Short mmCIF file of C-alpha atoms and ligand atoms in Angstrom, two decimals:
data_model
loop_
_atom_site.label_atom_id
_atom_site.label_comp_id
_atom_site.label_asym_id
_atom_site.label_seq_id
_atom_site.Cartn_x
_atom_site.Cartn_y
_atom_site.Cartn_z
CA UNK A 818 12.19 -6.76 -3.31
CA UNK A 819 10.14 -9.53 -1.73
CA UNK A 820 8.19 -11.47 -4.29
CA UNK A 821 4.99 -12.78 -2.71
CA UNK A 822 2.96 -12.18 -5.89
CA UNK A 823 1.88 -15.76 -6.42
CA UNK A 824 0.99 -16.45 -2.81
CA UNK A 825 -0.91 -13.18 -2.47
CA UNK A 826 -2.80 -13.95 -5.68
CA UNK A 827 -3.81 -17.34 -4.28
CA UNK A 828 -5.29 -15.77 -1.15
CA UNK A 829 -6.99 -13.06 -3.20
CA UNK A 830 -8.88 -15.73 -5.13
CA UNK A 831 -9.75 -17.77 -2.04
CA UNK A 832 -10.88 -14.88 0.15
CA UNK A 833 -12.76 -12.91 -2.50
CA UNK A 834 -15.98 -14.98 -2.66
CA UNK A 835 -16.57 -15.07 1.12
CA UNK A 836 -19.54 -13.08 2.40
CA UNK A 837 -18.21 -10.82 5.16
CA UNK A 838 -19.91 -8.18 7.23
CA UNK A 839 -19.23 -6.53 10.58
CA UNK A 840 -20.04 -9.89 12.25
CA UNK A 841 -20.78 -13.43 11.17
CA UNK A 842 -19.31 -16.70 10.01
CA UNK A 843 -17.76 -15.17 6.87
CA UNK A 844 -15.43 -13.16 9.10
CA UNK A 845 -14.50 -16.26 11.11
CA UNK A 846 -13.82 -18.16 7.90
CA UNK A 847 -11.65 -15.27 6.66
CA UNK A 848 -9.64 -15.15 9.91
CA UNK A 849 -9.19 -18.94 9.79
CA UNK A 850 -7.70 -18.73 6.30
CA UNK A 851 -5.42 -15.89 7.44
CA UNK A 852 -4.18 -18.20 10.22
CA UNK A 853 -2.46 -20.20 7.47
CA UNK A 854 -0.27 -17.14 6.86
CA UNK A 855 0.31 -15.95 10.45
CA UNK A 856 -0.56 -17.30 13.93
CA UNK A 857 -3.49 -14.93 14.50
CA UNK A 858 -5.33 -14.99 17.79
CA UNK A 859 -9.08 -14.76 17.20
CA UNK A 860 -11.14 -12.96 19.86
CA UNK A 861 -14.95 -12.67 20.05
CA UNK A 862 -16.72 -9.72 21.64
CA UNK A 863 -20.29 -10.70 22.59
CA UNK A 864 -23.36 -8.94 21.16
CA UNK A 865 -24.85 -6.36 23.47
CA UNK A 866 -21.57 -5.32 25.08
CA UNK A 867 -21.04 -1.61 25.46
CA UNK A 868 -17.85 -0.22 23.86
CA UNK A 869 -17.60 3.52 24.49
CA UNK A 870 -20.71 5.10 22.93
CA UNK A 871 -21.43 2.00 20.82
CA UNK A 872 -22.95 -1.43 21.39
CA UNK A 873 -21.69 -4.64 19.79
CA UNK A 874 -24.57 -5.50 17.43
CA UNK A 875 -26.36 -8.77 16.97
CA UNK A 876 -24.54 -11.23 14.77
CA UNK A 877 -25.76 -11.43 11.19
CA UNK A 878 -25.62 -14.56 9.07
CA UNK A 879 -27.22 -15.26 5.71
CA UNK A 880 -27.74 -18.54 3.87
CA UNK A 881 -29.50 -17.44 0.71
CA UNK A 882 -31.54 -14.72 -0.94
CA UNK A 883 -33.34 -14.26 -4.22
CA UNK A 884 -36.05 -12.48 -6.16
CA UNK A 885 -38.34 -14.53 -8.41
CA UNK A 886 -40.52 -13.02 -11.09
CA UNK A 887 -44.18 -13.97 -11.68
CA UNK A 888 -43.05 -16.95 -13.82
CA UNK A 889 -41.10 -18.30 -10.86
CA UNK A 890 -37.71 -17.52 -12.45
CA UNK A 891 -34.93 -16.37 -10.15
CA UNK A 892 -33.97 -12.96 -11.52
CA UNK A 893 -31.70 -11.95 -8.65
CA UNK A 894 -29.62 -14.56 -6.84
CA UNK A 895 -27.38 -14.05 -3.78
CA UNK A 896 -25.38 -17.13 -4.86
CA UNK A 897 -24.25 -15.22 -7.97
CA UNK A 898 -23.11 -12.16 -6.01
CA UNK A 899 -23.24 -11.54 -2.27
CA UNK A 900 -23.56 -7.82 -3.03
CA UNK A 901 -27.14 -8.47 -4.15
CA UNK A 902 -28.32 -8.23 -0.54
CA UNK A 903 -27.99 -5.15 1.67
CA UNK A 904 -25.67 -6.25 4.45
CA UNK A 905 -27.57 -6.87 7.72
CA UNK A 906 -30.90 -7.30 5.91
CA UNK A 907 -33.57 -8.74 8.19
CA UNK A 908 -35.21 -12.02 7.04
CA UNK A 909 -38.16 -11.76 4.71
CA UNK A 910 -40.16 -14.11 2.49
CA UNK A 911 -43.23 -12.79 0.73
CA UNK A 912 -44.96 -11.87 -2.50
CA UNK A 913 -44.62 -8.22 -3.24
CA UNK A 914 -45.69 -5.78 -5.94
CA UNK A 915 -43.06 -3.99 -7.97
CA UNK A 916 -44.28 -0.69 -6.53
CA UNK A 917 -43.56 -1.92 -3.00
CA UNK A 918 -40.29 -3.63 -3.92
CA UNK A 919 -38.96 -0.59 -5.79
CA UNK A 920 -38.16 1.33 -2.60
CA UNK A 921 -35.90 -1.50 -1.43
CA UNK A 922 -33.97 -1.90 -4.69
CA UNK A 923 -30.65 -0.08 -4.97
CA UNK A 924 -28.81 0.53 -8.23
CA UNK A 925 -26.37 2.97 -9.84
CA UNK A 926 -27.51 4.70 -12.97
CA UNK A 927 -24.06 6.05 -13.76
CA UNK A 928 -22.40 2.57 -13.86
CA UNK A 929 -25.14 0.36 -15.38
CA UNK A 930 -23.13 -2.89 -15.10
CA UNK A 931 -22.24 -2.51 -11.43
CA UNK A 932 -24.09 -3.88 -8.42
CA UNK A 933 -23.69 -1.34 -5.61
CA UNK A 934 -22.62 -2.31 -2.07
CA UNK A 935 -25.03 -1.18 0.64
CA UNK A 936 -25.30 -1.82 4.36
CA UNK A 937 -27.90 -1.26 7.06
CA UNK A 938 -26.10 -2.18 10.26
CA UNK A 939 -27.90 -0.07 12.81
CA UNK A 940 -31.31 0.33 11.24
CA UNK A 941 -33.29 -2.92 10.93
CA UNK A 942 -34.43 -3.15 7.33
CA UNK A 943 -33.91 -5.21 4.20
CA UNK A 944 -32.94 -4.50 0.63
CA UNK A 945 -31.57 -5.81 -2.64
CA UNK A 946 -28.84 -4.31 -4.80
CA UNK A 947 -28.95 -4.81 -8.55
CA UNK A 948 -27.16 -3.38 -11.53
CA UNK A 949 -29.06 -0.65 -13.38
CA UNK A 950 -29.06 -2.98 -16.38
CA UNK A 951 -30.81 -5.66 -14.33
CA UNK A 952 -33.21 -3.10 -12.95
CA UNK A 953 -34.22 -2.09 -16.45
CA UNK A 954 -34.35 -5.56 -18.00
CA UNK A 955 -35.72 -7.76 -15.21
CA UNK A 956 -38.28 -5.58 -13.46
CA UNK A 957 -41.48 -4.00 -14.66
CA UNK A 958 -44.37 -1.99 -13.37
CA UNK A 959 -47.42 -4.00 -12.38
CA UNK A 960 -45.59 -7.33 -11.99
CA UNK A 961 -45.61 -9.31 -8.75
CA UNK A 962 -42.40 -10.78 -7.33
CA UNK A 963 -41.56 -13.33 -4.67
CA UNK A 964 -38.66 -12.25 -2.49
CA UNK A 965 -36.71 -14.23 0.05
CA UNK A 966 -33.86 -13.27 2.35
CA UNK A 967 -32.86 -16.24 4.49
CA UNK A 968 -30.86 -14.34 7.08
CA UNK A 969 -30.65 -14.40 10.85
CA UNK A 970 -29.88 -11.73 13.44
CA UNK A 971 -29.00 -13.32 16.76
CA UNK A 972 -26.95 -12.84 19.90
CA UNK A 973 -23.49 -13.93 18.93
CA UNK A 974 -20.15 -12.23 18.64
CA UNK A 975 -17.99 -9.82 16.73
CA UNK A 976 -14.79 -11.55 15.64
CA UNK A 977 -11.40 -9.89 15.45
CA UNK A 978 -7.91 -11.20 14.79
CA UNK A 979 -4.77 -9.92 16.46
CA UNK A 980 -1.10 -10.69 16.73
CA UNK A 981 1.52 -8.92 18.79
CA UNK A 982 4.98 -9.20 17.24
CA UNK A 983 7.40 -8.36 20.03
CA UNK A 984 10.63 -6.59 19.18
CA UNK A 985 13.45 -5.37 21.47
CA UNK A 986 11.40 -2.46 22.75
CA UNK A 987 7.89 -2.64 24.20
CA UNK A 988 7.08 0.52 22.24
CA UNK A 989 4.46 -0.53 19.74
CA UNK A 990 3.38 0.45 16.27
CA UNK A 991 -0.18 -0.32 15.21
CA UNK A 992 -1.00 -2.02 11.90
CA UNK A 993 -4.75 -2.25 11.30
CA UNK A 994 -6.98 -3.46 8.50
CA UNK A 995 -10.70 -4.17 8.21
CA UNK A 996 -12.33 -7.48 7.38
CA UNK A 997 -15.97 -6.46 7.00
CA UNK A 998 -16.42 -6.11 3.24
CA UNK A 999 -18.00 -8.88 1.13
CA UNK A 1000 -16.80 -9.60 -2.41
CA UNK A 1001 -14.81 -6.50 -3.25
CA UNK A 1002 -11.11 -6.75 -3.97
CA UNK A 1003 -9.56 -3.32 -3.46
CA UNK A 1004 -11.83 -2.25 -0.60
CA UNK A 1005 -10.97 -4.05 1.61
CA UNK A 1006 -9.42 -7.37 0.64
CA UNK A 1007 -6.24 -5.77 -0.72
CA UNK A 1008 -5.58 -4.36 2.76
CA UNK A 1009 -6.36 -7.61 4.55
CA UNK A 1010 -3.97 -9.68 2.43
CA UNK A 1011 -1.23 -7.02 2.46
CA UNK A 1012 -1.48 -6.75 6.26
CA UNK A 1013 -1.19 -10.53 6.67
CA UNK A 1014 1.93 -10.60 4.49
CA UNK A 1015 3.45 -7.61 6.30
CA UNK A 1016 3.01 -9.54 9.56
CA UNK A 1017 4.46 -12.67 8.00
CA UNK A 1018 7.59 -10.80 6.90
CA UNK A 1019 7.95 -9.11 10.30
CA UNK A 1020 7.78 -12.49 12.04
CA UNK A 1021 10.69 -13.67 9.88
CA UNK A 1022 12.90 -10.83 11.13
CA UNK A 1023 11.41 -10.62 14.62
CA UNK A 1024 14.77 -10.97 16.44
CA UNK A 1025 16.10 -7.86 14.68
CA UNK A 1026 13.05 -5.66 15.29
CA UNK A 1027 13.59 -2.56 17.43
CA UNK A 1028 9.87 -1.96 17.99
CA UNK A 1029 6.87 -4.18 18.69
CA UNK A 1030 3.97 -4.44 16.27
CA UNK A 1031 0.29 -4.78 17.16
CA UNK A 1032 -1.39 -6.13 14.04
CA UNK A 1033 -5.20 -6.20 14.07
CA UNK A 1034 -7.91 -7.43 11.71
CA UNK A 1035 -11.19 -5.83 12.75
CA UNK A 1036 -14.52 -4.98 11.15
CA UNK A 1037 -14.35 -1.30 10.22
CA UNK A 1038 -15.56 1.30 12.74
CA UNK A 1039 -17.34 -0.92 15.32
CA UNK A 1040 -14.40 -3.36 15.37
CA UNK A 1041 -11.79 -0.62 15.73
CA UNK A 1042 -13.89 1.00 18.47
CA UNK A 1043 -14.38 -2.31 20.29
CA UNK A 1044 -10.70 -3.19 20.00
CA UNK A 1045 -9.61 0.24 21.27
CA UNK A 1046 -12.03 -0.02 24.17
CA UNK A 1047 -10.87 -3.53 25.14
CA UNK A 1048 -7.17 -2.64 24.80
CA UNK A 1049 -7.34 0.96 25.92
CA UNK A 1050 -4.11 1.14 27.91
CA UNK A 1051 -2.00 -0.45 25.17
CA UNK A 1052 -3.65 1.58 22.40
CA UNK A 1053 -3.18 4.84 24.28
CA UNK A 1054 0.56 4.30 24.47
CA UNK A 1055 0.88 3.91 20.69
CA UNK A 1056 2.03 6.99 18.76
CA UNK A 1057 2.06 5.78 15.17
CA UNK A 1058 0.26 3.31 12.99
CA UNK A 1059 -0.76 2.14 9.55
CA UNK A 1060 -4.31 1.61 8.35
CA UNK A 1061 -3.89 -0.72 5.40
CA UNK A 1062 -6.61 -0.59 2.73
CA UNK A 1063 -7.33 0.01 -0.96
CA UNK A 1064 -3.74 -0.62 -2.08
CA UNK A 1065 -4.29 -2.86 -5.09
CA UNK A 1066 -6.19 -0.93 -7.78
CA UNK A 1067 -5.09 -0.09 -11.31
CA UNK A 1068 -4.65 3.64 -10.65
CA UNK A 1069 -2.03 5.78 -8.93
CA UNK A 1070 -0.34 5.32 -5.61
CA UNK A 1071 -1.00 7.86 -2.91
CA UNK A 1072 -1.03 8.27 0.82
CA UNK A 1073 -3.29 9.80 3.41
CA UNK A 1074 -1.46 11.97 5.89
CA UNK A 1075 -1.77 11.37 9.59
CA UNK A 1076 -3.51 13.92 11.77
CA UNK A 1077 -0.28 15.82 12.49
CA UNK A 1078 0.96 16.94 9.10
CA UNK A 1079 4.58 17.34 10.23
CA UNK A 1080 4.74 13.89 11.83
CA UNK A 1081 7.75 11.86 10.72
CA UNK A 1082 5.59 9.07 9.29
CA UNK A 1083 4.23 11.35 6.54
CA UNK A 1084 7.67 12.44 5.45
CA UNK A 1085 8.95 8.87 5.62
CA UNK A 1086 6.27 7.65 3.21
CA UNK A 1087 7.25 10.36 0.75
CA UNK A 1088 10.89 9.26 1.05
CA UNK A 1089 9.88 5.67 0.29
CA UNK A 1090 7.90 6.72 -2.79
CA UNK A 1091 10.77 8.90 -3.99
CA UNK A 1092 13.39 6.21 -3.41
CA UNK A 1093 11.29 3.88 -5.56
CA UNK A 1094 10.61 6.50 -8.24
CA UNK A 1095 6.88 6.10 -7.63
CA UNK A 1096 4.65 9.06 -8.47
CA UNK A 1097 2.12 9.58 -5.70
CA UNK A 1098 -0.91 11.59 -4.68
CA UNK A 1099 -1.08 13.25 -1.28
CA UNK A 1100 -4.36 13.24 0.63
CA UNK A 1101 -4.29 15.61 3.60
CA UNK A 1102 -5.74 14.33 6.86
CA UNK A 1103 -9.50 14.31 6.90
CA UNK A 1104 -12.02 13.20 9.51
CA UNK A 1105 -13.58 10.90 6.91
CA UNK A 1106 -11.82 7.72 5.89
CA UNK A 1107 -11.21 4.42 7.58
CA UNK A 1108 -10.28 3.35 11.10
CA UNK A 1109 -7.78 6.18 11.56
CA UNK A 1110 -11.00 8.05 12.43
CA UNK A 1111 -11.08 6.10 15.70
CA UNK A 1112 -7.32 5.90 16.25
CA UNK A 1113 -6.92 9.65 15.72
CA UNK A 1114 -9.72 10.60 18.11
CA UNK A 1115 -8.82 12.77 21.10
CA UNK A 1116 -8.35 9.89 23.50
CA UNK A 1117 -5.85 8.09 21.26
CA UNK A 1118 -4.31 10.56 18.80
CA UNK A 1119 -2.32 7.90 16.96
CA UNK A 1120 -0.64 9.27 13.84
CA UNK A 1121 -1.89 6.75 11.26
CA UNK A 1122 -1.24 6.83 7.56
CA UNK A 1123 -2.43 4.78 4.62
CA UNK A 1124 -0.63 3.96 1.38
CA UNK A 1125 -3.26 3.61 -1.32
CA UNK A 1126 -3.47 2.57 -4.94
CA UNK A 1127 -6.91 3.79 -5.97
CA UNK A 1128 -8.01 5.07 -2.60
CA UNK A 1129 -11.53 4.54 -1.26
CA UNK A 1130 -14.05 7.20 -2.38
CA UNK A 1131 -11.85 8.06 -5.39
CA UNK A 1132 -12.24 5.29 -7.95
CA UNK A 1133 -15.34 4.70 -10.07
CA UNK A 1134 -15.79 1.09 -8.98
CA UNK A 1135 -15.60 1.94 -5.26
CA UNK A 1136 -18.26 0.01 -3.32
CA UNK A 1137 -19.48 -1.90 -6.37
CA UNK A 1138 -19.22 -5.39 -7.85
CA UNK A 1139 -16.70 -4.05 -10.39
CA UNK A 1140 -14.14 -3.71 -7.58
CA UNK A 1141 -13.26 -7.29 -8.46
CA UNK A 1142 -10.35 -9.50 -9.46
CA UNK A 1143 -10.06 -7.73 -12.83
CA UNK A 1144 -9.49 -4.48 -10.98
CA UNK A 1145 -7.04 -5.78 -8.37
CA UNK A 1146 -3.97 -7.71 -9.42
CA UNK A 1147 -1.57 -9.62 -7.21
CA UNK A 1148 1.34 -7.67 -8.74
CA UNK A 1149 -0.12 -4.46 -7.28
CA UNK A 1150 -0.49 -6.09 -3.87
CA UNK A 1151 3.12 -7.23 -3.95
CA UNK A 1152 4.23 -3.70 -4.83
CA UNK A 1153 2.20 -2.24 -1.97
CA UNK A 1154 3.64 -4.87 0.36
CA UNK A 1155 7.18 -3.85 -0.57
CA UNK A 1156 6.47 -0.14 -0.09
CA UNK A 1157 4.99 -0.86 3.34
CA UNK A 1158 7.96 -3.05 4.30
CA UNK A 1159 10.39 -0.31 3.32
CA UNK A 1160 8.38 2.20 5.33
CA UNK A 1161 8.28 -0.12 8.35
CA UNK A 1162 12.03 -0.69 8.06
CA UNK A 1163 12.51 3.06 8.49
CA UNK A 1164 9.88 3.34 11.24
CA UNK A 1165 11.50 0.47 13.09
CA UNK A 1166 14.92 2.14 13.13
CA UNK A 1167 13.53 5.50 14.19
CA UNK A 1168 14.67 5.50 17.80
CA UNK A 1169 15.07 8.32 20.32
CA UNK A 1170 18.37 8.14 22.21
CA UNK A 1171 19.89 10.03 25.10
CA UNK A 1172 23.63 10.67 25.29
CA UNK A 1173 24.77 9.43 28.71
CA UNK A 1174 27.83 11.70 28.45
CA UNK A 1175 26.24 15.12 27.99
CA UNK A 1176 29.08 17.06 29.58
CA UNK A 1177 31.66 17.88 26.93
CA UNK A 1178 32.83 15.41 24.31
CA UNK A 1179 33.26 11.68 24.82
CA UNK A 1180 36.87 10.47 24.57
CA UNK A 1181 36.24 8.31 21.55
CA UNK A 1182 39.59 6.53 21.50
CA UNK A 1183 39.01 5.25 25.03
CA UNK A 1184 35.84 3.52 23.77
CA UNK A 1185 37.56 2.28 20.63
CA UNK A 1186 35.41 4.56 18.48
CA UNK A 1187 38.16 6.70 17.03
CA UNK A 1188 39.36 5.39 13.66
CA UNK A 1189 43.00 4.30 13.57
CA UNK A 1190 43.27 5.89 10.13
CA UNK A 1191 41.33 9.10 9.63
CA UNK A 1192 39.21 10.48 6.82
CA UNK A 1193 37.39 7.36 5.58
CA UNK A 1194 34.10 8.34 3.95
CA UNK A 1195 31.18 5.91 4.18
CA UNK A 1196 30.00 4.35 0.92
CA UNK A 1197 27.08 6.13 -0.79
CA UNK A 1198 27.51 9.25 1.32
CA UNK A 1199 29.90 12.12 1.82
CA UNK A 1200 30.22 11.73 5.55
CA UNK A 1201 32.54 9.59 7.65
CA UNK A 1202 31.43 7.23 10.40
CA UNK A 1203 33.36 9.42 12.83
CA UNK A 1204 31.38 12.49 11.82
CA UNK A 1205 28.10 10.62 12.23
CA UNK A 1206 29.16 9.58 15.73
CA UNK A 1207 30.08 13.16 16.62
CA UNK A 1208 26.82 14.56 15.29
CA UNK A 1209 24.74 11.85 16.92
CA UNK A 1210 26.35 12.53 20.30
CA UNK A 1211 25.75 16.22 19.73
CA UNK A 1212 22.05 15.79 18.94
CA UNK A 1213 20.84 12.87 21.04
CA UNK A 1214 19.31 14.61 24.04
CA UNK A 1215 16.38 12.22 24.58
CA UNK A 1216 14.00 14.30 22.49
CA UNK A 1217 15.09 14.09 18.86
CA UNK A 1218 14.61 10.89 16.83
CA UNK A 1219 17.05 9.35 14.38
CA UNK A 1220 14.88 10.29 11.41
CA UNK A 1221 15.11 13.95 12.37
CA UNK A 1222 18.89 13.68 12.74
CA UNK A 1223 19.13 11.98 9.34
CA UNK A 1224 17.25 14.91 7.80
CA UNK A 1225 19.49 17.47 9.50
CA UNK A 1226 22.61 15.68 8.26
CA UNK A 1227 21.11 14.68 4.93
CA UNK A 1228 22.33 11.14 5.50
CA UNK A 1229 20.41 7.89 5.07
CA UNK A 1230 18.87 6.88 8.40
CA UNK A 1231 20.21 3.32 8.11
CA UNK A 1232 23.80 4.62 8.22
CA UNK A 1233 23.00 6.62 11.33
CA UNK A 1234 21.20 3.68 12.89
CA UNK A 1235 24.30 1.51 12.41
CA UNK A 1236 26.56 3.94 14.28
CA UNK A 1237 24.03 4.50 17.07
CA UNK A 1238 23.91 0.73 17.64
CA UNK A 1239 27.68 0.81 18.25
CA UNK A 1240 27.23 3.67 20.72
CA UNK A 1241 24.35 1.85 22.41
CA UNK A 1242 26.42 -1.33 22.78
CA UNK A 1243 29.18 0.71 24.41
CA UNK A 1244 26.61 2.23 26.81
CA UNK A 1245 27.21 5.75 25.57
CA UNK A 1246 23.71 6.09 24.16
CA UNK A 1247 20.59 4.91 25.94
CA UNK A 1248 17.16 4.41 24.38
CA UNK A 1249 14.45 6.67 25.68
ZN1 ZN B 1944 -15.68 0.41 2.18
#
């Protein structure tokens, strides 16, 4: 088990207060802090650019916002919580009656302490979010308020971060998270920090990696669409990926299946949970969700899964100010990190080989593969290395992967991987 608890906790506290959205300086600041963990390349896509059916929006930045009552007291203050302003609110400064203001105030009656999170990216408007308690205590009929949102919508850019970790094969796996949420810890900061630490660990073992890893930090939806559009060729050759989000809550672990239910990645996650004695929920693939919506679309069809701990939509504090640092603990992030690393370890070793000697059996002794003394059983299994070699040569026809073979033989994939490496070195097996 890797123990990155303390470090992850440090970043959780530093990144939490930053005001992020789908564009803006908060995202740049976030990516800059992540560059302390991994050498991220930051790319800007200019406002107005067409990406498939979408257009990169104007950049949104906000300095301050508040509501003052008729006595001039600030009753709502953006500096206290950045959730108080609807993301992408247009600038406004005026005196307004409660009746007029009411339509632009958002609150949740069912969780009176929570400030809801609201956005208005593609419809120019403004709004404030307040807790139901604040709504009841600080506002009254007939009163006049002064409101100010000191924001700016301008031609700028949409910032993304990416890093390509090259392994022995050019075949890539995608690891994606989204950086567009303001101060909420599970959605999506848990995913951002976990992704950064996954990349950090992969960089440490880069020379042993069988696959390459495309790790991206994008604003949700528009960022994933823009990135896919700008990297279409590379993205279209990816078959599997991870969308890392909501993995740090207090509730149960679970995973969302990729679009093909029988895909190896779904079964692998279940193996990882079982090997760790972790109870888990299974969420079948659904067209709702996060950026797997884009990556699973017809043009890409990437089998993406998500390990969650209190998945988006499911927990009470979802998209509220109570999704905070009391709800997400660094210990949970470290646990999610370790589950992901174990999953990636399996994904990495899942190779498709072709036997270069398909006609009858290979003369193993000639290649120094036949044991001098027979019958030795491998530790923690009831199969010998010789039997693994024989089965692998029998199965590897350029179509079946090592995970599938491990399931057929009921043998840990790492043991099979070890023997296939010997066969690859002796040029009996070739990677497809
Ligand atoms: Zn969200």
